[in-house]
Amino acid sequence: MSQQREVDLLVAGAGPAGMTAALVASLQGLSVLLCEKSGQVGGTGSTSAGTLWIPGNHQSRDGGFSDSAAQAQDYLDALVGDPGSRALRTAFLQTGPAAIDWLERNSELKFLPCGRHPDYRSNMKGAAVAGRAIIPEPFDGRLLGADFAKLRPPIPEYMLFGGMMIAKADIPPLVGRFRSLGNFVHAAKLMTRYLIDRLRYPRGTRLTMGNALTARLFYSLKQRGIEILFNAPIAAVEMRDGRVAGATVMTAEGEIHVTARKGVVLATGGYGHNARYREAFMAKPMPAHSMASEFNQGDGISIGEKLGARIAPDEHRRSGLWTPASVTPRADGSKGLYPHLLLDRAKPGLIAVNARGERFVNEAVSYHDFVEGMFDSNANAPSIPCYLICDAVFIKKYGLGLVYPGAGNLQSLLKAGYLKRADTLDDLAAAFGIDAAGLRRTVARHNGFAQTGVDTDFGKGETELNRFNGDDAHAPNPCIGPIASPPYYGMEIWPADIAVSTGLSTDANARVLDQAGAPIAGLYACGNDMASMMRGSYPGPGTTLGPGTVFAYRAAMHAAAKEPLEEPIAGG
Ligand SMILES: Cc1cc2nc3c(=O)[nH]c(=O)nc-3n(C[C@H](O)[C@H](O)[C@H](O)COP(=O)(O)OP(=O)(O)OC[C@H]3O[C@@H](n4cnc5c(N)ncnc54)[C@H](O)[C@@H]3O)c2cc1C
């Protein structure tokens, strides 16, 4: 059975990018149909930290953290280079703050400033220490009613007690719940809400991070009555007279042929689970792990490719935007991935070593740069996987991966092989099959750095970002401490992509470009389907969701023939 539908704009993919495009188009008066391959909205966005990098945003300025888009432009020029993508960067910087304000005014999207959250190359010209990152306000999932079940949940590794979400700001009061009355009350409120939730819901309904972002988008779409087709992948886009005429969407009931008068937006989340594209675009050895939604199979890129679109892999270095990940045992017997983003690597008393037992990177750099360091080092010594090494004092105080700070019983994680423990460094090295003498030498040298506070090998603790994720209370260097209290602990670490940077080339209105650089009329790409304007670099927190939101906004405005809001790039 095939059906015919006619709308102004068809959007494929209900992640943050696709939902934003659908929302903006509807707000601009277009009739919109959103088709989603899975049975839930949210995509990888739902399982993300939900941070948006929006230089010059007003939420931060109103919160007392000033920033300037002009400085951000200097930073991006220096970091990204590539004059060819400057037009995209300029459009992003001009539109970002105004688009966010407009979305706040016209929908349920609400953002909070992150305050101090340094850029990831905080020692480069134009980098900011505060004011560029915003996060979604927590959201009450109960407002979605029965549709709460249609919101993709976070990964289990991001939930406490099998279903409770917390925000970064909740961590100190939870860890220090017996240290002050304020902390105790905060922790007790979270727990009470969670316990009440679990009487009625399969997980907690106080949503934070990426789940708050996608829930807010979903709620906004519902309020506007925007139709979402679930389990309905876009399969092909049809052209007529040199422009996009519509697309075929597959459903359990048969194909739907959608005529799309203003065009089609591809927002299917990139190619994280497409083996052919991984092999073609990614670093070697090709990483086995992806943290993207399993439904992100490169469909948008493949559709674009068939229509003659230019895919931009060349300048994208290794194509992934990475996190170091440990492979976790899950309660149902399956395996998951824990992203080592910011809680453990920069704390004092931890090192990362390769198979020679040698350090190869400043452990406190950004998650992306850490994995780039794994690839660089692997050219000389086996560094994939690498190993995080610490001692008993460290793991108790700061935790490690799935081990939360203060966790007492590590037996199940030890038994599952997720964590290894040994009384001597030699035995720990043997457990991983790495060079024992090398590990001993490395730890002795690092313990010397802990005394002087100076890492003469990799400069750990020298940048704002390093220190931000370190331990302020530790001296002389907040990121370097001794590894000297047995038993010793270690964990295997692999590269995993949280996003991809290779995608469909676009102009500043997210119009997909052909091989000659001309727009394919009526075809838009945003989110991870769009070639990243960062060209494989990772400037700061929110590197994909910031541009993902801004270019989704610009795509929808263009489709509606409206001028996007822009502000001059000011400051400096
Ligand atoms: C642990 C983690 C933390 C992260 N934290 C951050 C962060 O704080 N800030 C940041 O900027 N980025 C972060 N990211 C990356 C970010 O989540 C992604 O870059 C972002 O979600 C991409 O948005 P998207 O809309 O392009 O894709 P997605 O969010 O993946 O959504 C794509 C959607 O398209 C659907 N789809 C796929 N194929 C089809 C098809 N053929 N037809 C219709 N629908 C289809 C998918 O099912 C999915 O729902 C994080 C990622 C992870 C894993």
XYZ file of C-alpha atoms and ligand atoms in Angstrom:
625
model
C 0.000 0.000 0.000
C 1.383 3.405 -0.789
C 0.053 6.730 0.362
C 0.481 10.293 -0.892
C 1.041 13.263 1.412
C 1.751 16.901 0.707
C 3.457 19.334 3.069
C 5.708 22.385 2.859
C 8.710 20.843 4.578
C 9.653 17.255 5.298
C 12.223 16.816 8.056
C 13.971 13.462 8.476
C 15.320 12.597 11.923
C 13.906 13.611 15.309
C 17.165 14.391 17.086
C 17.957 17.913 18.315
C 18.757 19.161 14.808
C 15.675 17.732 13.091
C 13.305 18.729 15.886
C 14.698 22.271 15.876
C 14.277 22.558 12.096
C 10.696 21.251 12.316
C 9.867 23.613 15.176
C 11.277 26.711 13.497
C 9.598 25.903 10.174
C 6.253 25.476 11.897
C 6.716 28.699 13.838
C 7.336 30.410 10.495
C 4.010 29.148 9.186
C 5.089 26.132 7.142
C 3.232 22.835 7.291
C 5.748 20.279 8.521
C 6.024 16.514 8.677
C 8.792 14.974 10.786
C 9.707 11.357 10.074
C 11.782 9.364 12.537
C 13.388 5.997 11.899
C 13.090 4.697 15.458
C 10.118 4.486 17.792
C 11.330 7.412 19.891
C 12.462 11.008 19.472
C 15.795 12.231 20.751
C 18.527 10.313 18.924
C 22.029 10.655 20.301
C 20.951 14.045 21.585
C 18.828 12.352 24.258
C 21.850 10.532 25.612
C 24.154 13.553 25.443
C 25.223 16.081 28.043
C 23.062 18.639 26.230
C 25.584 21.497 26.237
C 25.463 24.066 23.424
C 28.505 26.158 22.470
C 27.072 29.559 21.549
C 29.717 32.281 21.757
C 28.321 35.644 22.840
C 25.097 34.132 24.169
C 22.902 36.433 26.247
C 22.056 33.871 28.908
C 25.694 33.886 30.032
C 25.994 37.653 29.754
C 22.865 38.095 31.882
C 24.407 35.679 34.377
C 27.493 37.869 34.646
C 29.800 35.926 32.305
C 30.812 38.109 29.441
C 32.122 36.807 26.136
C 32.630 38.239 22.717
C 31.825 36.692 19.362
C 34.803 38.547 17.873
C 37.145 36.676 20.200
C 35.427 33.425 19.339
C 36.068 34.194 15.684
C 39.786 34.649 16.388
C 39.756 31.369 18.267
C 38.008 29.475 15.470
C 40.228 31.029 12.808
C 43.268 29.821 14.734
C 41.921 26.401 15.678
C 39.907 25.400 12.610
C 41.957 27.300 10.066
C 40.427 26.481 6.679
C 39.402 29.847 5.193
C 36.889 27.927 3.035
C 34.639 27.332 6.054
C 34.847 30.881 7.406
C 31.468 31.822 5.912
C 29.853 29.049 7.955
C 31.668 30.183 11.089
C 30.593 33.772 10.550
C 26.957 32.772 10.037
C 27.120 30.607 13.162
C 28.545 33.401 15.307
C 26.147 36.041 13.932
C 23.053 33.903 14.372
C 23.731 31.852 17.507
C 22.750 34.221 20.330
C 19.737 35.666 18.500
C 18.458 32.234 17.428
C 18.674 30.907 20.972
C 16.763 33.916 22.334
C 14.134 33.552 19.623
C 13.679 29.863 20.398
C 13.353 30.684 24.094
C 10.707 33.309 23.346
C 8.713 31.113 20.991
C 8.923 27.632 22.460
C 9.533 25.578 25.573
C 13.301 25.623 25.018
C 14.930 27.314 27.996
C 18.636 27.559 28.685
C 20.922 28.256 31.617
C 24.453 29.611 31.481
C 27.154 27.086 32.355
C 29.248 29.836 33.902
C 32.867 28.816 34.114
C 33.436 26.121 31.499
C 36.707 26.688 29.651
C 37.122 26.157 25.944
C 39.019 22.982 25.125
C 42.119 24.756 23.812
C 41.969 27.286 26.579
C 45.538 28.452 25.953
C 44.850 29.584 22.375
C 44.117 33.143 21.297
C 40.440 34.006 21.640
C 39.569 31.021 23.838
C 37.163 31.742 26.696
C 37.162 30.446 30.244
C 33.480 31.210 30.801
C 30.385 32.425 29.019
C 30.217 30.317 25.861
C 28.374 27.204 26.984
C 24.691 26.938 27.837
C 22.667 23.955 29.023
C 18.941 23.237 28.864
C 16.955 23.918 31.997
C 15.886 20.663 33.663
C 12.483 19.542 32.412
C 9.599 17.765 34.097
C 9.029 14.655 31.964
C 5.537 14.260 33.434
C 4.417 17.107 31.164
C 4.767 14.742 28.211
C 2.046 12.478 29.606
C 1.911 9.087 27.915
C 4.396 10.376 25.315
C 7.148 10.264 27.950
C 7.663 6.705 26.684
C 8.395 8.130 23.230
C 11.419 10.045 24.492
C 14.669 8.120 24.089
C 16.178 7.656 27.564
C 19.774 8.410 28.504
C 22.301 5.581 28.534
C 22.114 3.525 31.753
C 25.665 4.679 32.557
C 24.283 8.223 32.920
C 21.583 7.274 35.430
C 21.788 6.489 39.126
C 19.792 3.644 40.692
C 18.765 2.421 37.262
C 16.758 5.502 36.298
C 17.638 8.766 38.059
C 19.136 11.612 36.046
C 21.286 14.201 37.694
C 22.885 17.391 36.424
C 26.549 18.270 36.863
C 25.537 20.719 39.606
C 23.917 17.853 41.562
C 27.169 15.905 41.863
C 28.855 17.879 44.701
C 25.754 17.852 46.963
C 25.201 14.149 46.292
C 28.827 13.173 46.932
C 29.026 15.447 50.005
C 25.509 14.758 51.282
C 26.634 14.383 54.890
C 28.941 17.405 54.801
C 26.318 20.156 55.169
C 22.628 20.556 55.817
C 22.185 22.229 52.421
C 23.768 19.265 50.639
C 21.676 16.822 52.607
C 18.414 18.611 51.805
C 19.310 18.800 48.099
C 20.172 15.099 47.970
C 17.053 14.154 49.950
C 14.809 16.152 47.584
C 16.295 14.438 44.538
C 15.856 11.004 46.098
C 12.293 11.652 47.248
C 11.244 12.887 43.821
C 12.881 9.876 42.233
C 11.220 7.372 44.558
C 7.797 8.921 43.943
C 8.445 8.881 40.186
C 9.251 5.204 40.256
C 5.801 4.381 41.591
C 4.396 5.467 38.216
C 7.197 5.703 35.664
C 9.903 3.377 34.376
C 12.519 6.027 35.169
C 12.861 9.364 36.924
C 10.998 12.269 35.357
C 13.324 15.078 36.422
C 15.161 15.315 33.123
C 18.534 16.997 32.755
C 21.277 17.363 30.149
C 20.498 16.077 26.638
C 17.288 14.464 27.799
C 16.009 17.862 28.957
C 16.931 19.348 25.561
C 15.121 16.726 23.517
C 12.160 16.621 25.910
C 11.785 20.386 25.622
C 11.904 20.159 21.831
C 9.413 17.279 21.794
C 7.068 19.161 24.136
C 7.285 22.237 21.905
C 6.490 20.172 18.794
C 3.529 18.590 20.556
C 2.205 21.976 21.606
C 2.261 23.116 17.989
C 0.633 19.901 16.824
C 3.536 19.011 14.533
C 3.048 15.518 13.216
C 5.788 12.975 13.881
C 5.793 9.649 12.057
C 7.615 7.022 14.138
C 9.341 3.942 12.748
C 9.321 5.823 9.479
C 12.767 6.235 7.881
C 13.263 8.461 4.905
C 14.444 6.181 2.088
C 14.918 8.416 -0.948
C 14.534 11.991 -2.104
C 12.968 12.738 -5.485
C 14.050 15.570 -7.761
C 11.902 17.270 -10.384
C 13.013 20.064 -12.705
C 16.307 20.428 -10.900
C 14.901 20.777 -7.392
C 13.765 18.509 -4.601
C 10.145 17.584 -5.055
C 9.617 15.227 -2.143
C 10.691 11.985 -0.584
C 9.718 8.408 0.107
C 9.184 7.458 3.726
C 8.889 3.803 4.704
C 6.361 2.698 7.316
C 4.976 -0.615 8.533
C 1.811 0.186 6.550
C 3.743 0.806 3.339
C 5.511 3.628 1.549
C 4.439 7.239 1.882
C 5.262 9.524 -1.019
C 5.579 12.971 0.447
C 5.462 15.991 -1.797
C 7.512 18.662 -0.029
C 6.834 22.072 -1.563
C 9.663 23.891 0.197
C 12.092 21.031 0.466
C 13.526 18.263 2.624
C 15.791 18.601 5.660
C 18.179 15.706 6.280
C 18.926 15.398 10.002
C 19.466 11.667 10.396
C 22.409 11.978 12.771
C 25.372 11.085 10.587
C 27.049 7.800 9.858
C 28.162 6.481 13.286
C 26.788 3.005 12.566
C 27.543 2.713 8.867
C 30.515 0.364 8.402
C 31.259 1.517 4.864
C 31.483 5.186 5.791
C 33.433 4.404 8.970
C 35.967 2.533 6.897
C 36.102 5.315 4.304
C 36.295 8.363 6.561
C 37.598 7.446 9.980
C 41.042 7.198 11.496
C 42.921 3.924 11.341
C 42.741 1.540 13.095
C 39.047 2.009 12.471
C 37.419 2.444 15.913
C 35.048 -0.368 16.822
C 32.890 1.690 19.179
C 30.351 4.420 18.539
C 28.216 6.230 21.112
C 25.801 7.465 18.457
C 22.242 6.189 18.356
C 22.227 2.783 16.668
C 19.704 4.160 14.161
C 22.281 6.608 12.777
C 23.344 4.590 9.765
C 24.400 7.267 7.332
C 21.001 7.414 5.595
C 21.058 11.173 5.063
C 24.587 11.172 3.715
C 23.806 8.282 1.404
C 20.691 10.055 0.078
C 22.747 13.174 -0.531
C 25.487 11.157 -2.223
C 22.947 9.686 -4.656
C 21.783 13.190 -5.552
C 25.340 14.252 -6.380
C 26.082 16.098 -3.154
C 29.643 16.765 -2.146
C 30.719 14.872 0.945
C 33.426 16.712 2.796
C 35.878 14.244 4.252
C 39.229 15.623 3.128
C 39.836 18.375 5.598
C 38.237 16.505 8.469
C 41.343 14.910 9.855
C 40.041 11.730 11.481
C 36.333 12.435 11.006
C 35.221 11.485 14.502
C 34.516 13.728 17.462
C 35.803 11.447 20.134
C 35.588 10.353 23.713
C 37.720 7.807 25.533
C 35.314 5.038 26.579
C 35.391 2.002 28.817
C 33.267 -0.997 27.860
C 30.756 -1.544 30.656
C 28.916 -4.647 31.783
C 25.155 -3.972 31.884
C 22.607 -5.558 34.184
C 20.904 -7.357 31.277
C 24.161 -8.996 30.206
C 24.795 -6.627 27.290
C 27.746 -4.243 26.995
C 27.636 -0.472 27.148
C 30.096 2.382 26.868
C 31.050 4.820 29.608
C 32.354 8.125 28.213
C 35.303 9.452 30.249
C 34.379 13.060 29.536
C 35.348 15.045 32.606
C 34.996 13.341 35.973
C 38.135 11.241 36.333
C 41.005 11.838 33.877
C 42.074 15.272 35.132
C 41.975 14.457 38.821
C 45.296 14.125 40.687
C 46.636 10.578 40.962
C 45.714 9.071 37.591
C 47.790 8.364 34.494
C 47.039 6.908 31.081
C 49.594 4.490 29.652
C 50.054 2.509 26.464
C 51.206 -1.095 26.034
C 54.761 -0.038 26.864
C 53.525 1.208 30.211
C 54.383 4.745 29.113
C 52.341 7.939 29.254
C 51.623 9.401 25.827
C 49.277 12.344 26.440
C 48.325 14.965 28.992
C 45.470 13.059 30.672
C 43.616 16.299 31.471
C 43.067 17.493 27.894
C 39.586 17.373 26.381
C 38.035 13.983 25.626
C 38.482 14.656 21.911
C 42.149 15.605 22.227
C 42.815 12.629 24.504
C 41.664 10.230 21.781
C 43.573 12.159 19.129
C 46.567 11.511 21.400
C 45.781 7.782 21.340
C 45.818 7.765 17.540
C 49.027 9.824 17.384
C 50.809 7.590 19.880
C 49.560 4.409 18.255
C 51.751 5.179 15.249
C 54.787 4.542 17.487
C 53.596 2.182 20.235
C 50.349 0.233 20.699
C 48.070 2.768 22.389
C 44.631 1.488 21.356
C 43.430 0.410 23.822
C 45.207 2.399 26.495
C 44.851 2.033 30.260
C 43.860 4.401 33.046
C 45.916 3.614 36.158
C 45.348 4.861 39.714
C 45.565 3.711 43.336
C 43.194 2.965 46.202
C 43.149 6.538 47.526
C 42.251 7.942 44.097
C 39.427 5.554 43.323
C 37.803 6.075 46.708
C 37.987 9.843 46.421
C 37.268 10.506 42.750
C 35.889 7.279 41.302
C 36.881 5.890 37.923
C 34.428 5.434 35.056
C 31.441 3.496 36.384
C 32.958 3.527 39.887
C 31.424 6.522 41.610
C 33.341 8.560 44.201
C 33.063 6.891 47.598
C 31.855 3.590 46.147
C 32.597 0.803 48.603
C 31.978 -2.517 46.946
C 33.802 -2.951 43.661
C 33.378 -6.714 43.481
C 30.879 -6.893 40.634
C 32.946 -4.579 38.405
C 36.123 -6.512 39.240
C 34.394 -9.801 38.535
C 33.110 -8.550 35.198
C 36.659 -7.553 34.260
C 35.622 -3.907 33.836
C 38.073 -2.917 36.543
C 41.330 -4.663 37.411
C 43.032 -4.550 40.808
C 46.445 -5.723 41.981
C 48.656 -5.285 45.025
C 51.688 -4.346 42.945
C 52.217 -2.403 39.743
C 53.886 -5.466 38.245
C 50.784 -7.559 38.844
C 48.546 -4.851 37.431
C 50.729 -4.648 34.324
C 50.534 -8.441 33.987
C 46.723 -8.301 34.249
C 46.640 -6.049 31.182
C 49.569 -7.701 29.415
C 51.543 -4.453 29.320
C 55.205 -3.787 30.047
C 55.746 -3.966 33.832
C 59.134 -2.255 33.977
C 57.767 0.526 31.793
C 54.784 1.026 34.100
C 57.004 1.079 37.204
C 59.300 3.685 35.643
C 56.352 5.785 34.477
C 54.656 5.796 37.882
C 57.931 6.684 39.657
C 58.500 9.580 37.262
C 54.917 10.788 37.593
C 55.168 10.610 41.396
C 58.118 12.972 41.089
C 55.899 15.401 39.144
C 53.347 15.125 41.951
C 55.941 16.519 44.362
C 57.164 19.351 42.168
C 53.754 20.078 40.651
C 55.323 20.268 37.191
C 54.744 17.671 34.503
C 57.813 18.205 32.351
C 56.628 15.522 29.908
C 53.099 16.629 28.964
C 52.369 19.806 30.936
C 49.378 18.403 32.825
C 47.682 21.067 34.921
C 49.005 23.988 32.879
C 45.788 25.078 31.161
C 42.518 26.458 32.488
C 40.710 23.421 31.133
C 43.080 20.993 32.896
C 42.642 22.774 36.209
C 38.871 23.177 35.793
C 38.453 19.407 35.782
C 41.153 18.812 38.397
C 40.809 19.165 42.152
C 41.176 22.778 43.384
C 41.920 21.543 46.866
C 44.957 19.562 45.741
C 48.405 21.206 45.756
C 50.811 22.037 44.277
C 49.129 20.945 41.011
C 45.361 20.216 40.987
C 45.834 17.544 38.307
C 48.891 15.645 39.553
C 48.990 13.391 42.604
C 51.042 10.371 43.654
C 50.084 6.821 42.712
C 51.491 5.127 45.769
C 48.732 3.538 47.896
C 48.086 -0.064 46.907
C 46.049 -1.808 45.793
C 46.371 -0.347 42.317
C 43.511 -0.153 39.837
C 43.320 -0.007 36.069
C 40.785 0.107 33.267
C 40.974 -0.446 29.499
C 40.044 2.551 27.336
C 38.951 2.660 23.667
C 38.215 5.483 21.225
C 34.497 6.004 20.568
C 32.792 8.649 18.469
C 30.150 10.808 20.122
C 29.585 12.547 16.775
C 31.063 12.621 13.289
C 32.433 15.560 11.375
C 32.288 14.231 7.810
C 28.969 14.915 6.146
C 27.196 16.756 3.376
C 28.803 20.031 2.328
C 26.455 22.951 2.847
C 26.354 26.687 2.553
C 25.577 29.015 5.459
C 21.834 28.333 5.080
C 22.461 24.595 5.411
C 21.667 24.069 1.721
C 23.402 20.933 0.479
C 26.016 21.645 -2.185
C 26.782 19.602 -5.263
C 30.248 18.687 -6.548
C 30.549 22.093 -8.207
C 29.642 23.901 -4.992
C 26.144 24.928 -6.144
C 23.120 24.391 -3.856
C 20.839 21.447 -4.654
C 17.570 23.377 -4.568
C 15.299 22.326 -1.726
C 17.785 20.009 0.001
C 19.054 20.928 3.479
C 21.282 19.105 5.956
C 21.920 19.855 9.602
C 23.252 18.191 12.737
C 25.688 15.387 12.010
C 24.412 15.004 8.427
C 26.033 18.354 7.688
C 29.813 18.468 7.288
C 30.981 19.997 10.549
C 31.977 23.644 10.328
C 34.673 22.793 12.874
C 36.391 20.587 10.277
C 37.249 17.865 12.785
C 38.455 20.141 15.576
C 36.674 20.431 18.922
C 36.744 23.981 20.285
C 34.645 23.631 23.422
C 31.687 22.192 25.305
C 28.717 21.905 22.947
C 30.670 21.774 19.684
C 28.029 19.767 17.823
C 24.741 20.811 19.445
C 25.566 24.526 19.139
C 26.034 24.498 15.347
C 23.383 21.753 15.048
C 20.779 24.093 16.533
C 21.914 27.212 14.698
C 22.051 25.633 11.236
C 18.726 23.843 11.784
C 17.280 27.288 12.523
C 18.904 28.771 9.418
C 17.733 25.879 7.222
C 14.130 26.303 8.327
C 14.254 30.081 7.927
C 15.600 29.683 4.412
C 12.920 27.148 3.520
C 10.326 29.623 4.803
C 11.946 32.422 2.762
C 12.608 34.420 5.931
C 15.773 36.283 6.879
C 17.509 34.637 9.829
C 18.134 36.861 12.840
C 21.740 38.014 12.943
C 23.810 40.236 15.176
C 27.084 41.857 14.219
C 30.164 40.027 15.466
C 31.089 42.453 18.186
C 33.503 42.748 21.069
C 37.105 41.828 21.027
C 27.629 10.722 25.857
C 27.487 11.835 24.872
C 27.535 13.144 25.307
C 27.425 14.178 24.379
N 27.387 15.458 24.852
C 27.310 16.487 23.981
C 27.220 17.814 24.445
O 27.109 18.079 25.644
N 27.215 18.803 23.521
C 27.283 18.557 22.175
O 27.336 19.494 21.392
N 27.272 17.287 21.702
C 27.266 16.253 22.568
N 27.220 14.971 22.107
C 27.049 14.750 20.648
C 25.581 15.014 20.249
O 24.725 14.204 21.020
C 25.323 14.734 18.772
O 26.274 15.399 17.989
C 23.928 15.252 18.392
O 22.939 14.533 19.089
C 23.684 15.149 16.903
O 22.394 15.612 16.660
P 21.581 15.123 15.380
O 20.221 15.708 15.492
O 22.391 15.375 14.175
O 21.556 13.521 15.537
P 20.857 12.586 16.607
O 20.713 13.276 17.891
O 21.593 11.321 16.652
O 19.411 12.316 15.972
C 19.300 11.699 14.713
C 17.922 11.099 14.596
O 17.714 10.684 13.236
C 17.045 9.423 13.235
N 17.271 8.767 11.938
C 18.332 8.059 11.500
N 18.142 7.654 10.223
C 16.923 8.118 9.841
C 16.158 8.034 8.649
N 16.581 7.367 7.563
N 14.944 8.629 8.615
C 14.458 9.300 9.701
N 15.134 9.374 10.867
C 16.369 8.832 10.936
C 17.669 8.711 14.421
O 16.855 7.632 14.839
C 17.740 9.842 15.448
O 16.537 9.936 16.180
C 27.290 13.908 23.003
C 27.202 12.584 22.569
C 27.290 11.562 23.496
C 27.186 10.144 23.016
